[in-house]
Short mmCIF file of C-alpha atoms in Angstrom, two decimals:
data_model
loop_
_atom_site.label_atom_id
_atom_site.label_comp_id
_atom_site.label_asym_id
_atom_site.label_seq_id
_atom_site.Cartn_x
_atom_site.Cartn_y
_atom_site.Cartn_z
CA UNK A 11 191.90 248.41 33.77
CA UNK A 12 189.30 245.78 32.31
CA UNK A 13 188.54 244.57 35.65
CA UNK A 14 187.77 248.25 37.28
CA UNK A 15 185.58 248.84 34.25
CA UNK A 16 183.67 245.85 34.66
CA UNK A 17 183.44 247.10 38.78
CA UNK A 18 182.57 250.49 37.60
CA UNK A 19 179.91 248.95 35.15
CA UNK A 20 178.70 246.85 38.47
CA UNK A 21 178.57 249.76 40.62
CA UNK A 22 176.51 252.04 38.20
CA UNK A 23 173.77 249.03 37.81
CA UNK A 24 173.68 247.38 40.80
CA UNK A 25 174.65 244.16 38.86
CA UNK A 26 177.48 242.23 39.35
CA UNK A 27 179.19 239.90 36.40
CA UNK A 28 178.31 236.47 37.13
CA UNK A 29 174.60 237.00 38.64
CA UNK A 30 172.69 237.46 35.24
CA UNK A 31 173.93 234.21 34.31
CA UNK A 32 172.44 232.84 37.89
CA UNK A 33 169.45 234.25 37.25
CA UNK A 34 168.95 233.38 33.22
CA UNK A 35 169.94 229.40 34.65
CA UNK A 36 166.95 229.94 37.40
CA UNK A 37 164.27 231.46 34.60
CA UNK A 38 165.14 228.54 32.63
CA UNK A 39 164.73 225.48 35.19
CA UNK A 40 161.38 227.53 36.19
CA UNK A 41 160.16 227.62 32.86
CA UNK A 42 161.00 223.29 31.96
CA UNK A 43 158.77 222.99 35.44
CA UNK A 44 156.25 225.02 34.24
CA UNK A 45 156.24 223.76 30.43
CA UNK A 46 153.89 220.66 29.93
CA UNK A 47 155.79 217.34 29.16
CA UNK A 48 154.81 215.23 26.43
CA UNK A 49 151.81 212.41 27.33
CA UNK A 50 154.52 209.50 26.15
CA UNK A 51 157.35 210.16 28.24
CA UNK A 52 158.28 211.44 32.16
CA UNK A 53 157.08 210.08 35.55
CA UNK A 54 153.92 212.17 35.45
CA UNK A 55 152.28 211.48 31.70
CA UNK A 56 148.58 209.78 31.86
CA UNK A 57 148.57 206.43 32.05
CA UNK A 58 147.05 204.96 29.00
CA UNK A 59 144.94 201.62 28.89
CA UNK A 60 147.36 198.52 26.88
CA UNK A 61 146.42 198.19 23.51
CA UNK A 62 144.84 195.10 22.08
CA UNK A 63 146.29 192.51 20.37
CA UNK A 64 145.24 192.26 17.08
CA UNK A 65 145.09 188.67 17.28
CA UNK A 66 142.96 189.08 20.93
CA UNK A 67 140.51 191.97 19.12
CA UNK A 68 138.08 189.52 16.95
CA UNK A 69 137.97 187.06 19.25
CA UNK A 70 137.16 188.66 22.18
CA UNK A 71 134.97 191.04 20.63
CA UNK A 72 132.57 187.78 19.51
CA UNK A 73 132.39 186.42 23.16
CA UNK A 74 131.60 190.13 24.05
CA UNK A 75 128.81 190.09 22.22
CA UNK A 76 127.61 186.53 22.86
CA UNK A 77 128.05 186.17 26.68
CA UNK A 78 128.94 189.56 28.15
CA UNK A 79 131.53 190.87 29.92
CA UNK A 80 132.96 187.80 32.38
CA UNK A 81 131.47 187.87 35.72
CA UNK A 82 133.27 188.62 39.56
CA UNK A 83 135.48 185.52 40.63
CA UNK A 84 138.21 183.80 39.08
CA UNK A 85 136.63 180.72 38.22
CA UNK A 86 134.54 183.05 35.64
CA UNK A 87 137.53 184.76 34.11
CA UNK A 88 139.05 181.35 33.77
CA UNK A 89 135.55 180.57 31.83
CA UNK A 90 136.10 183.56 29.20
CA UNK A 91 139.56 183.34 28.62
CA UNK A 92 138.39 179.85 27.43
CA UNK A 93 136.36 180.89 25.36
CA UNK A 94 137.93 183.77 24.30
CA UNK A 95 140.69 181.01 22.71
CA UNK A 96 137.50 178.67 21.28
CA UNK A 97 136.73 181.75 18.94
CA UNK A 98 140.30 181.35 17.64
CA UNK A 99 142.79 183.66 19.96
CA UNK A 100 146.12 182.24 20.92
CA UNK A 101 146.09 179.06 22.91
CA UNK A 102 148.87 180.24 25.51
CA UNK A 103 147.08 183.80 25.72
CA UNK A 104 147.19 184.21 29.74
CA UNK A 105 144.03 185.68 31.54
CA UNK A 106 145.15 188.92 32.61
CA UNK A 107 145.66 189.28 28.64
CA UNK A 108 142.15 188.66 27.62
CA UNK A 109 140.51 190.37 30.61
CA UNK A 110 143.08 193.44 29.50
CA UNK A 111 141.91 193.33 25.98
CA UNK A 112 138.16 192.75 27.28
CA UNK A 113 138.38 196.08 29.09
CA UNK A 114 139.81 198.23 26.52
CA UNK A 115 137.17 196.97 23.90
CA UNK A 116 134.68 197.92 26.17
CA UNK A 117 135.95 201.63 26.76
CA UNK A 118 136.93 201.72 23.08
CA UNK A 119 133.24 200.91 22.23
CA UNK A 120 131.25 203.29 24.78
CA UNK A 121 134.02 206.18 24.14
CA UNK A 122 133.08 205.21 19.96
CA UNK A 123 129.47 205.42 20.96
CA UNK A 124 129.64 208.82 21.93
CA UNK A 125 132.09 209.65 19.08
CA UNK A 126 129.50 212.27 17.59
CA UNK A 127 129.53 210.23 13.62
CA UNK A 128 126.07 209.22 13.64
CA UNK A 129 126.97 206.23 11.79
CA UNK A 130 129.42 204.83 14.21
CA UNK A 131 127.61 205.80 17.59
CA UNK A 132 124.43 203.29 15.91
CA UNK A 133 126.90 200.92 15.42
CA UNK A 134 128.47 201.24 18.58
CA UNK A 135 125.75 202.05 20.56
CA UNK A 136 124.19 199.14 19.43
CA UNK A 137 127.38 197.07 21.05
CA UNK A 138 127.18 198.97 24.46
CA UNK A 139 123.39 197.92 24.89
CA UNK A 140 124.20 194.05 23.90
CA UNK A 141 126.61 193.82 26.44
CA UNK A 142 123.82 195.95 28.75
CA UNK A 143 121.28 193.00 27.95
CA UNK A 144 124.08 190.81 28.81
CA UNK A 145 124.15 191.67 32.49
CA UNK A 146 120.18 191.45 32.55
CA UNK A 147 120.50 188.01 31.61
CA UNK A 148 123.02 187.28 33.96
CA UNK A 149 121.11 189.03 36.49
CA UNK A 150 117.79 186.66 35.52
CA UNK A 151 119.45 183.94 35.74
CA UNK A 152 120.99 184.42 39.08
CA UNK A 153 117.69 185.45 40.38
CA UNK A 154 115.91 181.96 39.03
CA UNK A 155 118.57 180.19 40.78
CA UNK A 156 117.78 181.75 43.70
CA UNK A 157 113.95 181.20 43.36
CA UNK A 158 112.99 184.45 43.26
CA UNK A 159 112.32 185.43 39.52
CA UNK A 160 109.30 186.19 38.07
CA UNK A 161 108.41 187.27 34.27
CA UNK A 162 106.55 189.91 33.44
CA UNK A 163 102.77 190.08 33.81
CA UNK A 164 100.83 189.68 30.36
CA UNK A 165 103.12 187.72 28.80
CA UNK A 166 101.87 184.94 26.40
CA UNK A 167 103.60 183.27 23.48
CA UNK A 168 101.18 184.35 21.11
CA UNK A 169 101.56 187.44 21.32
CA UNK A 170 105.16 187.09 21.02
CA UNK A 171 105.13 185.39 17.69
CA UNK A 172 106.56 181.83 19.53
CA UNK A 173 105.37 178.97 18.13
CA UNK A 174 102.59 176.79 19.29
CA UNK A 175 104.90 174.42 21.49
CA UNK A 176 106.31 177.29 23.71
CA UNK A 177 105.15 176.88 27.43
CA UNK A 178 105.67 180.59 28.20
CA UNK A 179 107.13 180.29 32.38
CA UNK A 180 109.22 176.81 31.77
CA UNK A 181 110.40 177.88 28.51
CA UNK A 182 111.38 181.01 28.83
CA UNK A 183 113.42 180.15 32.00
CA UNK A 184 114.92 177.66 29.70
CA UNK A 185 115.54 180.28 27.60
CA UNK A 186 117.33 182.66 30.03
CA UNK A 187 119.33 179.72 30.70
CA UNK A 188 120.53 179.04 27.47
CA UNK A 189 121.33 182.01 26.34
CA UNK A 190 124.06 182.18 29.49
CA UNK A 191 125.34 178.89 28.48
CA UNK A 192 125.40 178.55 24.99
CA UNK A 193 125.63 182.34 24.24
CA UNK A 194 123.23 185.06 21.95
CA UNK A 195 122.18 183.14 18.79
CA UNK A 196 123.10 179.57 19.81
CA UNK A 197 119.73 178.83 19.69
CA UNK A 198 120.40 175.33 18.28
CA UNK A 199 122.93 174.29 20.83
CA UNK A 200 119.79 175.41 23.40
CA UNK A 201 116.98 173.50 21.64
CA UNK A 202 119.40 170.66 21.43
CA UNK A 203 120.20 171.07 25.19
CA UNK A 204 118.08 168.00 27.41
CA UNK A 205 118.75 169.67 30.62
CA UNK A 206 116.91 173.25 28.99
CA UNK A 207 114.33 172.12 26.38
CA UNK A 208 113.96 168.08 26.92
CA UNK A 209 112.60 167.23 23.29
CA UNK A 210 110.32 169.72 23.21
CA UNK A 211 111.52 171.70 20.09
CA UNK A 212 110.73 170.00 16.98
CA UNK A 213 113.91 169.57 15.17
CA UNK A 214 112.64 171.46 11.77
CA UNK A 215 112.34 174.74 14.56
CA UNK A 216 115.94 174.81 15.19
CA UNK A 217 117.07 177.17 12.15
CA UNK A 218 113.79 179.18 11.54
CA UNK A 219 115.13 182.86 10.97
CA UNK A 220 111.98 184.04 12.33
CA UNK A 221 111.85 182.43 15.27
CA UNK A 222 115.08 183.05 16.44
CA UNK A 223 113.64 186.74 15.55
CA UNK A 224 111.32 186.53 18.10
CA UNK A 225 113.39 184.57 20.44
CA UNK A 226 115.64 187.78 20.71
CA UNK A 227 112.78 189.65 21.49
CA UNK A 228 111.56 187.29 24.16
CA UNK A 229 115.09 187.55 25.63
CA UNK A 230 114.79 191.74 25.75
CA UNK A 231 111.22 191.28 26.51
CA UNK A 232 112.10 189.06 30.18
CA UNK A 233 114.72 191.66 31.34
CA UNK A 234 113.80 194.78 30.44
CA UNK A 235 112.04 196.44 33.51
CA UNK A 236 108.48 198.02 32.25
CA UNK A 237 108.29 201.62 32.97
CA UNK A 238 105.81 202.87 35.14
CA UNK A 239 102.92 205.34 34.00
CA UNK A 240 103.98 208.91 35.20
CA UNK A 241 102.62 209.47 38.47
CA UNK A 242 101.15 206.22 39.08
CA UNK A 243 102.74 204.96 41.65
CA UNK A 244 102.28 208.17 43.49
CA UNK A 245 98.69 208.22 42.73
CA UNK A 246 98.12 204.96 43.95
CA UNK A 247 99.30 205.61 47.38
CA UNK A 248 97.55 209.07 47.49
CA UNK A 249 94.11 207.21 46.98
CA UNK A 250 94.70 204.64 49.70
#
């Protein structure tokens, strides 16, 4: 009796017993494809960058901000890493660590200089264009090596507040130098340096605050490209 009920039931709806459990079972494996999964588990979540090591973070961070980002070539990531454990990180930290850790500080600092806190995107922003004068060092440098730099017209070292010593072309190449071998700041370890300065520096320069002031600016001053007057360039050609 139960069973011609239920066939009765069947015939009268066009539904048969079992299929609304088929088709509740297919609604609910369409709906766990369709639902989002959660970013920190499944095949398909975003990869995220490694975090840094605590004990990586300062140290890295200061040869960051001192030499730059390392340069192409594994002789130069060899170089960092190095240094990376003279500012006090783990002697056995491997290079693929510190490189990690070097790229995620760099992300974490452009992503923090765009954070929209106007206090932290100075702060940061201020870190993004150090390691931006960085590269223009390294870019001077490699370009003097090559014979083919050249400092900026109008330059003299009065005007930049250098002291009476400074020979503005040798010493500012010495300068460039210096500042990719011995870092932003190590302005004693430069003067000090017979293959850069030879004993030109007297000794009672070495930790003037103000000179290293407007040694900075020298630095910004040899590798920032000057702008060109709007329309100048254009004009120039129009009147030939």
């Amino acid at each position: 009796l139960m069973q011609a009920v239920a066939r009765g039931h069947a015939k009268a709806t066009g539904k048969s017993g079992p299929a609304p459990k088929a088709a509740d079972k297919r609604r609910r494996l369409a709906e766990n494809r369709e639902a989002p999964s959660a970013p920190s588990s499944g095949a398909d979540a975003a990869p995220r960058a490694p975090p840094i090591l605590p004990e990586l973070r300062g140290a890295v961070s200061k040869v960051l901000l001192r030499y730059g980002p390392p340069g192409g070539g594994s002789a130069a990531a060899k170089a960092f890493a190095a240094r990376v454990v003279g500012e006090g990180a783990p002697p056995d930290s491997s290079v693929s660590v510190v490189l990690q850790a070097s790229n995620a500080l760099q992300a974490e600092w452009t992503r923090l200089s765009k954070s929209g806190v106007p206090d932290k995107e100075k702060k940061f922003r201020g870190k993004v264009a150090r390691l931006q004068l960085c590269a223009r060092v390294r870019e001077a440098v490699a370009a003097i090596d090559a014979g083919r730099w050249q400092p900026p017209a109008g330059m003299s070292a009065s005007e930049a507040g250098l002291p009476p010593w400074w020979r503005p072309r040798a010493h500012d190449v010495a300068l460039l130098q210096g500042t990719a071998r011995h870092g932003f700041g190590a302005y004693g370890d430069m003067f000090r340096d017979a293959e850069l300065f030879g004993a030109d520096p007297p000794k009672a320069d070495v930790g003037d605050g103000l000179l290293q002031q407007a040694l900075f600016k020298r630095i910004k001053a040899l590798t920032e490209p000057k702008e060109r007057p709007a329309g100048g360039a254009k004009g120039g050609r129009a009147g030939q």
